[in-house]
CSV table of C-alpha atoms and ligand atoms in Angstrom, one decimal:
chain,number,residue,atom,x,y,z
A,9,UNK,CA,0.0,0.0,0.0
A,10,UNK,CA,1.2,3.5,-1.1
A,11,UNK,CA,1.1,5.5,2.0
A,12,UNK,CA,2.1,8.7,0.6
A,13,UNK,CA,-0.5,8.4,-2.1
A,14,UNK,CA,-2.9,7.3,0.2
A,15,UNK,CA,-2.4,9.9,2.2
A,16,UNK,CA,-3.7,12.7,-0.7
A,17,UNK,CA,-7.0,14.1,-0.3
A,18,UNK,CA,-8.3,14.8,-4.1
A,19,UNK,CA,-9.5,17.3,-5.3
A,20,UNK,CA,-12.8,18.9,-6.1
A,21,UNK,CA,-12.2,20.3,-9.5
A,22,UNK,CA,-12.5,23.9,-9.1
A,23,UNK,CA,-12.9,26.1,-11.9
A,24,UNK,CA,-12.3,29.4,-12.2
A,25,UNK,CA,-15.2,32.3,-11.5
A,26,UNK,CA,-13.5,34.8,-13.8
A,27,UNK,CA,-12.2,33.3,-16.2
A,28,UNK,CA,-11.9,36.1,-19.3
A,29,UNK,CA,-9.8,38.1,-16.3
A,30,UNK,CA,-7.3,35.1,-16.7
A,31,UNK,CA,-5.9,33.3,-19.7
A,32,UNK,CA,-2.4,32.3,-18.6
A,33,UNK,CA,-0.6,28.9,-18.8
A,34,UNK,CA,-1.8,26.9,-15.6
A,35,UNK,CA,1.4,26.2,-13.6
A,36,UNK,CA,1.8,23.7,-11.0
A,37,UNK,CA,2.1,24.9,-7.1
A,38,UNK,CA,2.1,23.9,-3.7
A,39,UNK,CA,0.7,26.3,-0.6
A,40,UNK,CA,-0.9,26.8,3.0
A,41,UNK,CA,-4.5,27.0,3.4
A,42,UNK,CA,-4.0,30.6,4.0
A,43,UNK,CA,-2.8,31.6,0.8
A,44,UNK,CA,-5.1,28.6,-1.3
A,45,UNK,CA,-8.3,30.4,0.7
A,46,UNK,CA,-6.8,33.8,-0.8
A,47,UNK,CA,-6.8,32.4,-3.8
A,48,UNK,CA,-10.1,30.8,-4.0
A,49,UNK,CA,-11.7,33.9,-3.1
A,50,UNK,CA,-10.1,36.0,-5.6
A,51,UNK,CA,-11.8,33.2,-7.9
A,52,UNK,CA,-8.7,32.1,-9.7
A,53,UNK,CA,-9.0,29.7,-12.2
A,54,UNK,CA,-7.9,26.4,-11.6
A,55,UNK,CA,-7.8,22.6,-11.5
A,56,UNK,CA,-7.0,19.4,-9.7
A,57,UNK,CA,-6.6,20.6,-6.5
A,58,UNK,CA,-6.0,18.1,-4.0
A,59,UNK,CA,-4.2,18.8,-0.4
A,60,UNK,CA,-2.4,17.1,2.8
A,61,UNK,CA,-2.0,17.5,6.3
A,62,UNK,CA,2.3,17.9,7.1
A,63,UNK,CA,2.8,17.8,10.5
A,64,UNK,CA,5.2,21.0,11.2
A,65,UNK,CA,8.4,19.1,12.9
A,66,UNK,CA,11.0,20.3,14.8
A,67,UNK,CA,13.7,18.1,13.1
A,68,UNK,CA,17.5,17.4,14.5
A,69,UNK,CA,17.7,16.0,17.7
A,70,UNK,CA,14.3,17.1,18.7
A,71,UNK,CA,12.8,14.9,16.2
A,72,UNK,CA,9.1,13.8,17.0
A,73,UNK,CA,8.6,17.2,18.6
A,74,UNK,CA,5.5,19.0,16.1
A,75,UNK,CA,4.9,21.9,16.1
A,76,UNK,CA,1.2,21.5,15.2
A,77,UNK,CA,0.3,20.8,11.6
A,78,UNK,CA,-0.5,22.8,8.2
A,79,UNK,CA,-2.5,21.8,5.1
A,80,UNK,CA,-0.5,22.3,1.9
A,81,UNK,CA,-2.5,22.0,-1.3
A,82,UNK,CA,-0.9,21.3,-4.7
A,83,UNK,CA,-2.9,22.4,-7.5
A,84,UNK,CA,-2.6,23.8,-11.1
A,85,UNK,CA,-3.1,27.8,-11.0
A,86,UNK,CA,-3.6,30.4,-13.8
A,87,UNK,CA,-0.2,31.7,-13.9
A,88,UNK,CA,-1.6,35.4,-13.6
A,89,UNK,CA,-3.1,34.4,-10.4
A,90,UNK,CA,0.1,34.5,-8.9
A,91,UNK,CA,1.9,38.0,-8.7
A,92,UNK,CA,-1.8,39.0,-7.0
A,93,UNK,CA,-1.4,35.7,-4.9
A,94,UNK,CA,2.0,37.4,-3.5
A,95,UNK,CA,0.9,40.6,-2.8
A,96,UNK,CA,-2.9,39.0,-0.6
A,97,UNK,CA,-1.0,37.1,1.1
A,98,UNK,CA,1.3,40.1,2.4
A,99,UNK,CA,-1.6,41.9,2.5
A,100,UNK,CA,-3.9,40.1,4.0
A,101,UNK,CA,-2.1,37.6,6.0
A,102,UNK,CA,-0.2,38.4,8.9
A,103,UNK,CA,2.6,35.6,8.1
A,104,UNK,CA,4.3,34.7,5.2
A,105,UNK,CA,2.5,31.6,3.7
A,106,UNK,CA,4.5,31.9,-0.1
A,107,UNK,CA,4.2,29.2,-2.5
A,108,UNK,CA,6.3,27.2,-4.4
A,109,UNK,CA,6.7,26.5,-8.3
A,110,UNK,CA,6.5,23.1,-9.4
A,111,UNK,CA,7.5,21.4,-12.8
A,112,UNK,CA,4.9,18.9,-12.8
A,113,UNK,CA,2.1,17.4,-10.1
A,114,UNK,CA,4.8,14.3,-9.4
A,115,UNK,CA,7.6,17.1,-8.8
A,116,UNK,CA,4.8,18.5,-6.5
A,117,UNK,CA,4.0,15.3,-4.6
A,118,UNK,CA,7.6,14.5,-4.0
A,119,UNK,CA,8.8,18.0,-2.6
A,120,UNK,CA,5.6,18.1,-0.6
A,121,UNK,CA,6.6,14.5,0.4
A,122,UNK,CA,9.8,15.7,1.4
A,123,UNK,CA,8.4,18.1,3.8
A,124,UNK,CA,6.7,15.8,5.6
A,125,UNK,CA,9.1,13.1,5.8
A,126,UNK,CA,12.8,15.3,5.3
A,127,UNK,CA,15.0,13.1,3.8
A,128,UNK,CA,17.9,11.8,5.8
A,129,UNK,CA,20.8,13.8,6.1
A,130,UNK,CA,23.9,12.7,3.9
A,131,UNK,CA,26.3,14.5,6.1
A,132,UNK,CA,26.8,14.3,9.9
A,133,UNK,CA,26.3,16.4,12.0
A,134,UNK,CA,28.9,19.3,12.0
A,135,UNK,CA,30.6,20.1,15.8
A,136,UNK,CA,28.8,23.2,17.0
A,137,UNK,CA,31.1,24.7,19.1
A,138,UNK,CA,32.1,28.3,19.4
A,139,UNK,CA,36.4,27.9,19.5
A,140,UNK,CA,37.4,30.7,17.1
A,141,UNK,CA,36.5,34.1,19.7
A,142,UNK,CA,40.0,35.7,19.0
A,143,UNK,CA,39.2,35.6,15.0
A,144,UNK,CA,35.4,36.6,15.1
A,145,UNK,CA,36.3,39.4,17.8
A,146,UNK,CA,38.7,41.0,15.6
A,147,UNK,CA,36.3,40.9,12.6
A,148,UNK,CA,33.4,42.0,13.8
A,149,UNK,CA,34.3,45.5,14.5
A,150,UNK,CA,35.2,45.9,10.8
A,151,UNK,CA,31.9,45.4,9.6
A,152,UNK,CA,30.5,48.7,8.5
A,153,UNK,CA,26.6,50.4,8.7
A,154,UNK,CA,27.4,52.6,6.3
A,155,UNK,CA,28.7,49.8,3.6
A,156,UNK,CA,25.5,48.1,4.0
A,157,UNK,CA,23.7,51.5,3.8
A,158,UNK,CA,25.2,52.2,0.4
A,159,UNK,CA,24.7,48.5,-0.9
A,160,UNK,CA,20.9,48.7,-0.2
A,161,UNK,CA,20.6,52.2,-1.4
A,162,UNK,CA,22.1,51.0,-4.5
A,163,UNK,CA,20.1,48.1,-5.0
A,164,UNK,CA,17.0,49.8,-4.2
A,165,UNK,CA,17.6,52.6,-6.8
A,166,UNK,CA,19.5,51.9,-9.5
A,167,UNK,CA,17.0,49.7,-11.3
A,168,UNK,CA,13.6,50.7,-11.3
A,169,UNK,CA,12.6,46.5,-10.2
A,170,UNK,CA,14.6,43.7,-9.7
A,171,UNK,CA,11.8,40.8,-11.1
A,172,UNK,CA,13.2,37.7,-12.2
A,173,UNK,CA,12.1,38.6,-15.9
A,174,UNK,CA,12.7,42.2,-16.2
A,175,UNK,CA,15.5,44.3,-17.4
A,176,UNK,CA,16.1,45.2,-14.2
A,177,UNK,CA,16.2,42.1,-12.9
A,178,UNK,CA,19.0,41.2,-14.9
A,179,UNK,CA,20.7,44.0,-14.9
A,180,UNK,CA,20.9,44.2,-11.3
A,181,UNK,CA,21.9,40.3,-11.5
A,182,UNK,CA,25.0,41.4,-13.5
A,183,UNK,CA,26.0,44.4,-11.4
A,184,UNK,CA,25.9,42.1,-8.4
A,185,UNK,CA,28.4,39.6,-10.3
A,186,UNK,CA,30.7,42.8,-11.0
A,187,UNK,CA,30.2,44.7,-6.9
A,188,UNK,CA,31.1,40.8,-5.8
A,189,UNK,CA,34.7,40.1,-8.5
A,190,UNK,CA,35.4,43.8,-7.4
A,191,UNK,CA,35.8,42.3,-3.6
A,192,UNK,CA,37.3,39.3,-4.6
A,193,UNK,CA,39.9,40.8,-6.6
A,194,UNK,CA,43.8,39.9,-5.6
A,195,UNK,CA,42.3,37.0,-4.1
A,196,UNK,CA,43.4,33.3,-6.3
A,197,UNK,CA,41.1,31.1,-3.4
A,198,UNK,CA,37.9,33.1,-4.5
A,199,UNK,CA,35.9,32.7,-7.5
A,200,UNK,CA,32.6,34.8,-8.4
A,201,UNK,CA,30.1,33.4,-11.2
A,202,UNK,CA,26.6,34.0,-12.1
A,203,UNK,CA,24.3,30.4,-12.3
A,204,UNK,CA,22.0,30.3,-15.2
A,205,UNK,CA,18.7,29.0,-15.0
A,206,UNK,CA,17.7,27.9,-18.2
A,207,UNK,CA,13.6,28.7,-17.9
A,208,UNK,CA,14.0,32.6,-17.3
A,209,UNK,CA,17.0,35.2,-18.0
A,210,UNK,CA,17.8,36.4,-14.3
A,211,UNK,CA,20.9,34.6,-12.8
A,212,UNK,CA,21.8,33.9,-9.3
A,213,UNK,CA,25.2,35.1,-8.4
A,214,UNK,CA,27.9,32.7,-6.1
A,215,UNK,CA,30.9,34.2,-4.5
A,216,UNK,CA,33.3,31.1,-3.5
A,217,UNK,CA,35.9,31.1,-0.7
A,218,UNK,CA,37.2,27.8,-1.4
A,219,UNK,CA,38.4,26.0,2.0
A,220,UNK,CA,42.1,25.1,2.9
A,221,UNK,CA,41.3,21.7,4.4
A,222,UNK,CA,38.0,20.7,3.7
A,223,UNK,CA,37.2,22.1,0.3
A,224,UNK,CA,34.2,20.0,0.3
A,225,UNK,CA,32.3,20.9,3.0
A,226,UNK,CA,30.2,23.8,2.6
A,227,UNK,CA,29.0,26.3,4.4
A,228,UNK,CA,25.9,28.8,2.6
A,229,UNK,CA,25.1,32.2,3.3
A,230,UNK,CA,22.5,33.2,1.0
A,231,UNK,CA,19.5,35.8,0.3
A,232,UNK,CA,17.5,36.8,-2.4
A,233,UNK,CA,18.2,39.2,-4.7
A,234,UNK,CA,14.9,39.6,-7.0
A,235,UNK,CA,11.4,42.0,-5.7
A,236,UNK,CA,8.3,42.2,-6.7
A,237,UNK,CA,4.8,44.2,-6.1
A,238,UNK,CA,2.7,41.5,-7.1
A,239,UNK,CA,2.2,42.1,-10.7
A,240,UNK,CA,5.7,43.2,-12.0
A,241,UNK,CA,6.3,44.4,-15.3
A,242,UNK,CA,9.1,46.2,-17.0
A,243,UNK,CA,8.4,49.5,-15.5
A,244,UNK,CA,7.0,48.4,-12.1
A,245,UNK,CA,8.5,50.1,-9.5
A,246,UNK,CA,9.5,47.6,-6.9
A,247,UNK,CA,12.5,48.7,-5.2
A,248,UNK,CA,12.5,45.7,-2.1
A,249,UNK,CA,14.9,47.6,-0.1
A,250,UNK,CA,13.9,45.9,2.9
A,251,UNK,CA,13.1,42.7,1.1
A,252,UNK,CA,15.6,41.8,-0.1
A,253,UNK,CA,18.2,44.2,-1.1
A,254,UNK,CA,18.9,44.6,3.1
A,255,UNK,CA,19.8,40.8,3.4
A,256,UNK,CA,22.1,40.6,0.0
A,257,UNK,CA,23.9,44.1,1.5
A,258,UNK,CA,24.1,42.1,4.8
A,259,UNK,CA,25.6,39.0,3.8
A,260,UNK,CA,28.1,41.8,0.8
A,261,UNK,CA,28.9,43.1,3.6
A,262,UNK,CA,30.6,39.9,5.4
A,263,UNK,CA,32.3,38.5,2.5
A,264,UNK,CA,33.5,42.4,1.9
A,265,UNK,CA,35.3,41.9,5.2
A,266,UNK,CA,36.0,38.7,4.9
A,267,UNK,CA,38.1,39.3,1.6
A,268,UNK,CA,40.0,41.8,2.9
A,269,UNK,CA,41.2,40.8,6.5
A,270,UNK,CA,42.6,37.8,4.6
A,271,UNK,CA,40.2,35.2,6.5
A,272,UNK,CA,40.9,31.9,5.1
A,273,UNK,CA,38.2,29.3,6.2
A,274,UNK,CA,39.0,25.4,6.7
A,275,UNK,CA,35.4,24.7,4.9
A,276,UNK,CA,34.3,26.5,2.0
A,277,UNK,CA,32.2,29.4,2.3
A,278,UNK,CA,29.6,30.3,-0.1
A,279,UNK,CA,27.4,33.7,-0.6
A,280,UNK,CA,24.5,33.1,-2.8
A,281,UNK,CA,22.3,35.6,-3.9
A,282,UNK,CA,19.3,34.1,-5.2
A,283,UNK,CA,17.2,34.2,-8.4
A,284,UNK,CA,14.1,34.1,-8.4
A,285,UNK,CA,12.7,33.9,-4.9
A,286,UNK,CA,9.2,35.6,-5.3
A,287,UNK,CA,8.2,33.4,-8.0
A,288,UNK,CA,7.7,30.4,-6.0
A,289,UNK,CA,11.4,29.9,-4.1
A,290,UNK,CA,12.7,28.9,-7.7
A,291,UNK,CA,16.2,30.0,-7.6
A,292,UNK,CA,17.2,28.6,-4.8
A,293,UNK,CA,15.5,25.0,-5.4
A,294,UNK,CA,17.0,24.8,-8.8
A,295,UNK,CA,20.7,25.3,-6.8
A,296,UNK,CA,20.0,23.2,-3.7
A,297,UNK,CA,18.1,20.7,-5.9
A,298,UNK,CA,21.6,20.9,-8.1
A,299,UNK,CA,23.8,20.5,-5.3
A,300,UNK,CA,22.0,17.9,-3.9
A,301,UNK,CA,22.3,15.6,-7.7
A,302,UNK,CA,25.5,16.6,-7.2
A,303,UNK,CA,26.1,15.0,-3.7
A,304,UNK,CA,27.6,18.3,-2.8
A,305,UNK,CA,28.3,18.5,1.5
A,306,UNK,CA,26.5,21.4,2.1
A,307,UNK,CA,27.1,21.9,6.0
A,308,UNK,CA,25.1,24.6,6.6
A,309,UNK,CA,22.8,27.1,4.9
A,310,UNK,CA,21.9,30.6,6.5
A,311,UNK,CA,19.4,32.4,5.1
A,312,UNK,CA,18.9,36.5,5.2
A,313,UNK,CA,15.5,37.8,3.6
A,314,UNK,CA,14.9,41.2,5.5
A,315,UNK,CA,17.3,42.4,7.7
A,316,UNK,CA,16.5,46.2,8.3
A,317,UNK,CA,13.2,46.6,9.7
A,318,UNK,CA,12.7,46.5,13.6
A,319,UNK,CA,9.2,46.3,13.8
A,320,UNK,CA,9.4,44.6,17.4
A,321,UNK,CA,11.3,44.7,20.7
A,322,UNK,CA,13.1,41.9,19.2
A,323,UNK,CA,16.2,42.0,17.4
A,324,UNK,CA,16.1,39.0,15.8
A,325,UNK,CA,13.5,36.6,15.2
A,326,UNK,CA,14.4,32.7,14.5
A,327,UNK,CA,12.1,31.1,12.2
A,328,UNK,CA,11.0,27.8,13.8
A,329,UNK,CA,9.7,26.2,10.8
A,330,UNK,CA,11.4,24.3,8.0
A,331,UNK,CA,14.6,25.1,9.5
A,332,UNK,CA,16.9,22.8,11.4
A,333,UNK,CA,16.4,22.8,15.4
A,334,UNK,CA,20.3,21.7,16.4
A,335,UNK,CA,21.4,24.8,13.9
A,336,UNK,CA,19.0,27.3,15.2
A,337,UNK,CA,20.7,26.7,18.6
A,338,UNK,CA,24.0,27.2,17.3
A,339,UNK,CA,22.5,30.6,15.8
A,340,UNK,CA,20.9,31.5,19.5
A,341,UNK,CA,24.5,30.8,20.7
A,342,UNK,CA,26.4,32.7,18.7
A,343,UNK,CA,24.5,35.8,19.5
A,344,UNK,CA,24.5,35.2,23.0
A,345,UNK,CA,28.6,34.8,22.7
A,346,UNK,CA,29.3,37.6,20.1
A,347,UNK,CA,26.3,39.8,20.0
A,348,UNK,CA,24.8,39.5,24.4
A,349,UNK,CA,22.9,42.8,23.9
A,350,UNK,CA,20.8,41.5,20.8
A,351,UNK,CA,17.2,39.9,21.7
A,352,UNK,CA,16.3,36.7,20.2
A,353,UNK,CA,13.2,35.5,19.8
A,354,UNK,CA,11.1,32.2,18.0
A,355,UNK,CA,8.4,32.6,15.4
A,356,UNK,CA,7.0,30.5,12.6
A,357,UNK,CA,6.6,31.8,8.8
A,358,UNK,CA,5.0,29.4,7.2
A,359,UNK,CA,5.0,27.2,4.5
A,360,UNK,CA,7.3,28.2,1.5
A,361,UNK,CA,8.4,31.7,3.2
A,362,UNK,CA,12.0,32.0,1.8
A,363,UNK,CA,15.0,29.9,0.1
A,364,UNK,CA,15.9,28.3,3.6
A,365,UNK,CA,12.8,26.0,2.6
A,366,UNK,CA,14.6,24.7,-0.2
A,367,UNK,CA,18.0,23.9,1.3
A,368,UNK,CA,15.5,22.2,4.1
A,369,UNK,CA,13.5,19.9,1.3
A,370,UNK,CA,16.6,18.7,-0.2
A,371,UNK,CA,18.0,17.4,2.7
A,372,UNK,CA,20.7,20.4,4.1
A,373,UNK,CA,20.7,22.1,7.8
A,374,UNK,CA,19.1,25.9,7.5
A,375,UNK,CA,18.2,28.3,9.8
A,376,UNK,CA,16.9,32.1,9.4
A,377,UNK,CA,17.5,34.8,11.3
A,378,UNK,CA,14.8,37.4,10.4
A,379,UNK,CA,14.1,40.7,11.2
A,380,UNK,CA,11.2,40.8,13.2
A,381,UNK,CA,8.8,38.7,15.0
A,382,UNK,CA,5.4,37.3,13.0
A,383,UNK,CA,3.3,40.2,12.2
A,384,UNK,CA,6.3,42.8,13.2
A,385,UNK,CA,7.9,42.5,10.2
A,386,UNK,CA,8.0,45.3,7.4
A,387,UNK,CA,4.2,46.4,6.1
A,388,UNK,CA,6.1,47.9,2.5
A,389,UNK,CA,7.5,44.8,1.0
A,390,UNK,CA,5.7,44.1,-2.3
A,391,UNK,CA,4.8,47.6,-2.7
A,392,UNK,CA,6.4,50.6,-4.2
A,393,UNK,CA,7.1,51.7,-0.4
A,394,UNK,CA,9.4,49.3,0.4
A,395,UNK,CA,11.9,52.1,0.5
A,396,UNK,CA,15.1,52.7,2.5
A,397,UNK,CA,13.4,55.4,4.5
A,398,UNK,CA,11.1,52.9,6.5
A,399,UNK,CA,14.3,52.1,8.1
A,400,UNK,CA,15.0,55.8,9.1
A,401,UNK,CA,17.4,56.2,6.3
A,402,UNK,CA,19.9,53.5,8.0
A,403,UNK,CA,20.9,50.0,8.3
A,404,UNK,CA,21.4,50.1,12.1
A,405,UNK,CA,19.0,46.7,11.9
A,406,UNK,CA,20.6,45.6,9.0
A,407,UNK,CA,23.9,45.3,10.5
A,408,UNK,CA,23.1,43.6,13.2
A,409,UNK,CA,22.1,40.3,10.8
A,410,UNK,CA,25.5,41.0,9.2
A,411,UNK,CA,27.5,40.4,12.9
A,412,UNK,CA,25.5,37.3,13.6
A,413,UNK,CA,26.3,36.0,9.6
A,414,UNK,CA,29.9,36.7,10.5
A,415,UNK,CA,30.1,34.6,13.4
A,416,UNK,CA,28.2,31.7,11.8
A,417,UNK,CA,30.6,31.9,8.6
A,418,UNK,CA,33.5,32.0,10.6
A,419,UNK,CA,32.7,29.6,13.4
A,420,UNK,CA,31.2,27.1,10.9
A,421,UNK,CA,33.9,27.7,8.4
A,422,UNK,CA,36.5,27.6,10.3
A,423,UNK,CA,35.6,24.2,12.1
A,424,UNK,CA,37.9,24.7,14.7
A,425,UNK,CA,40.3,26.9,16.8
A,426,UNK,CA,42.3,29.3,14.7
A,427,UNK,CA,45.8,27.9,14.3
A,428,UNK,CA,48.0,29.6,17.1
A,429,UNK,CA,50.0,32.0,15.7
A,430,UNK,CA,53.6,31.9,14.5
A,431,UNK,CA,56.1,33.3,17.5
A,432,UNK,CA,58.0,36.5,16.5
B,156,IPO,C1,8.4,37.0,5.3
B,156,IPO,C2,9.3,36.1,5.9
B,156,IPO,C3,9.0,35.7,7.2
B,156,IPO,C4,7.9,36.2,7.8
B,156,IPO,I1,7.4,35.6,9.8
B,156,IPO,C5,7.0,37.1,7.2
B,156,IPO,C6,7.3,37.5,5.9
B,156,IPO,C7,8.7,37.6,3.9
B,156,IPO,C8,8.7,36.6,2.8
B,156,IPO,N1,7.5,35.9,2.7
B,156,IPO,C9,9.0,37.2,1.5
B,156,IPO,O1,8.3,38.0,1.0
B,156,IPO,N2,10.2,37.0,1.0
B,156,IPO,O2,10.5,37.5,-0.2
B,157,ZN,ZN1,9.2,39.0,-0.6
């Protein structure tokens, strides 16, 4: 007997209610019931719809824990449904509740399968201990506001959007290639190059520190680099300072520093900027779905999608779901080490909220540090507003994600104590 199959409930047919409004392709996609009831009352057009209950785990050594349980409904969707999907649900919901993009309804099944039943980790364990204090201490201070001022404001205004199928959106994908060989420049252990995804012309951009001793182990840092206001056209304004230029000029601003102290990790580090995010998390599931086919040790991935608004008491908020329990502590750790003045609290985003989801569904350790706690977080993104401004004209949040990434890069990267250094 086929549990998995079993376990699908099937589908009504539903038909659209305004169908001349909508004559898109109908593309597969999984959701929460927030976001499919958004949908259904906008009267979206589409077919075989059929859903599950995934029990929301706390996985690592916690296993068993739940966290209480979701519905997730795969279904085919009128393609133009979708940018208004993504701007409801920010609307209207007070949590994320995204939705991924899915080739076909097996693709679907499987991911949605993987959620539910995360496939085993290839890869141990990594030691989460915090042994590198002298090398993270001299860092940190280097790490600059105002750099990660200037890479926001940049990102925010140079292109008028930054959609996956817009000139913008490449444009910015190609100046982001160029900022990032800039900072690598002198260096022969660090390589920059855009990945091409075949289906649409925006490319997500990798900066490489390759390791000294464990090459092979990886160690992600990543955020996304695309916005959106829903429907996004050429001339859309959509300037996602917030989300997600601040957690690109975050994670910029660690490898900056990185690169030129001369930090040489053990494991190799990795800053991704993702394609693609808005559009159903389809960037970063074509790279960790890639990595994964490619048996790649990926150690760790720490995702940054918005950094800059403090809409809370808290100053950062670690996303409970779809992100790995044993890392998350390490995270909590390493703020109460580096960072003891920061506030950390725990809240729960939902199903498909960022890219950590798809390191999570192919098997890798994620966590996400994010800006504010449920419902605190930034009221702009997906609009026009999402505007440096919001943030009082500063990245004083920002920075704060970009001392906590440092740490996590440098203790995870470095596996170990710092060599001692050579007597004079
Ligand atoms: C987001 C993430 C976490 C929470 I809690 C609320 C909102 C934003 C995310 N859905 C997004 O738009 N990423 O691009
Ligand atoms: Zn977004």
């Amino acid at each position: 007997m086929n549990l998995s199959h079993r376990a699908w409930v099937s589908a009504t047919l539903v038909t659209g209610l305004v169908g001349a409004a909508q004559a898109g392709p109908l593309v597969w996609v999984s959701m929460g019931e927030d976001a499919y009831q958004l949908l259904r009352a906008a009267g979206a057009r589409m077919e075989q719809v059929e859903q599950r209950t995934v029990p929301i785990r706390v996985p690592g050594p916690k296993a068993g824990t739940t966290l209480g349980s979701e519905t997730i409904h795969l279904l085919r969707v009128d393609e133009d449904a979708l940018p208004r999907l993504s701007h409801e649900v920010h609307e209207k919901l007070n949590r994320c509740g995204g939705y991924i993009a899915h080739a076909s309804r097996e693709e679907g099944r499987r991911t949605i399968a993987r959620f539910i039943s995360p496939p085993k980790q290839a890869l141990a364990p990594p030691n989460y201990v915090i042994d590198n204090a002298a090398q993270v201490n001299a860092l940190l201070p280097l790490l600059q506001e105002s750099q990660v001022r200037s890479t926001i404001t940049k990102l925010s205004t140079e292109y008028k959007n930054r959609y996956y199928t817009t000139t913008g959106g490449v444009t910015a994908s190609d100046g982001l290639v160029n900022t990032w060989k800039q900072l690598a420049a002198g260096r022969t252990d660090v390589t920059v190059k855009p990945y091409k995804h075949p289906a649409w012309p925006q490319r997500s951009v990798i900066l490489t520190i390759k390791g000294t001793t464990k090459p092979k182990e990886i160690v992600v840092i990543g955020g996304h680099m695309d916005s959106t206001i829903g429907f996004t056209s050429e001339n859309s304004i959509a300037p996602g300072a917030d989300d997600d230029a601040s957690g690109v000029a975050s994670l910029q601003e660690v490898a900056r520093v990185l690169l030129t102290s001369g930090y040489q990790p053990r494991r190799t580090l990795q800053f991704i900027a993702y394609a693609a995010e808005e559009v159903g998390l389809r960037g970063s599931a074509a790279i960790a779905a890639d990595y994964k086919a490619q048996g790649k040790k990926v150690v760790g991935a720490l995702q940054l999608d918005m950094t800059n608004y403090q809409g809370g008491v808290s100053d950062v908020t670690m996303i409970t779901d779809y992100t790995n329990a044993a890392q998350n502590n390490f995270v909590k750790s390493l703020a109460a080490f580096y960072l003891p003045t920061l506030t950390v609290n725990d809240s729960a985003c939902g199903y498909a909220c960022s890219d950590h989801a798809s390191w999570t569904n192919n098997g890798f350790v994620a966590s996400f540090p994010f800006e504010a706690p449920m419902g605190q977080h930034s009221p702009y993104i997906h609009t026009a507003q999402d505007t440096l401004d919001k943030s009082g004209n500063t990245a004083n949040h920002a920075i704060k994600f970009s001392r906590l990434a440092l740490a996590y890069a440098v203790e995870l990267g470095s596996d170990g104590p710092a060599p001692a250094s050579p007597r004079p």
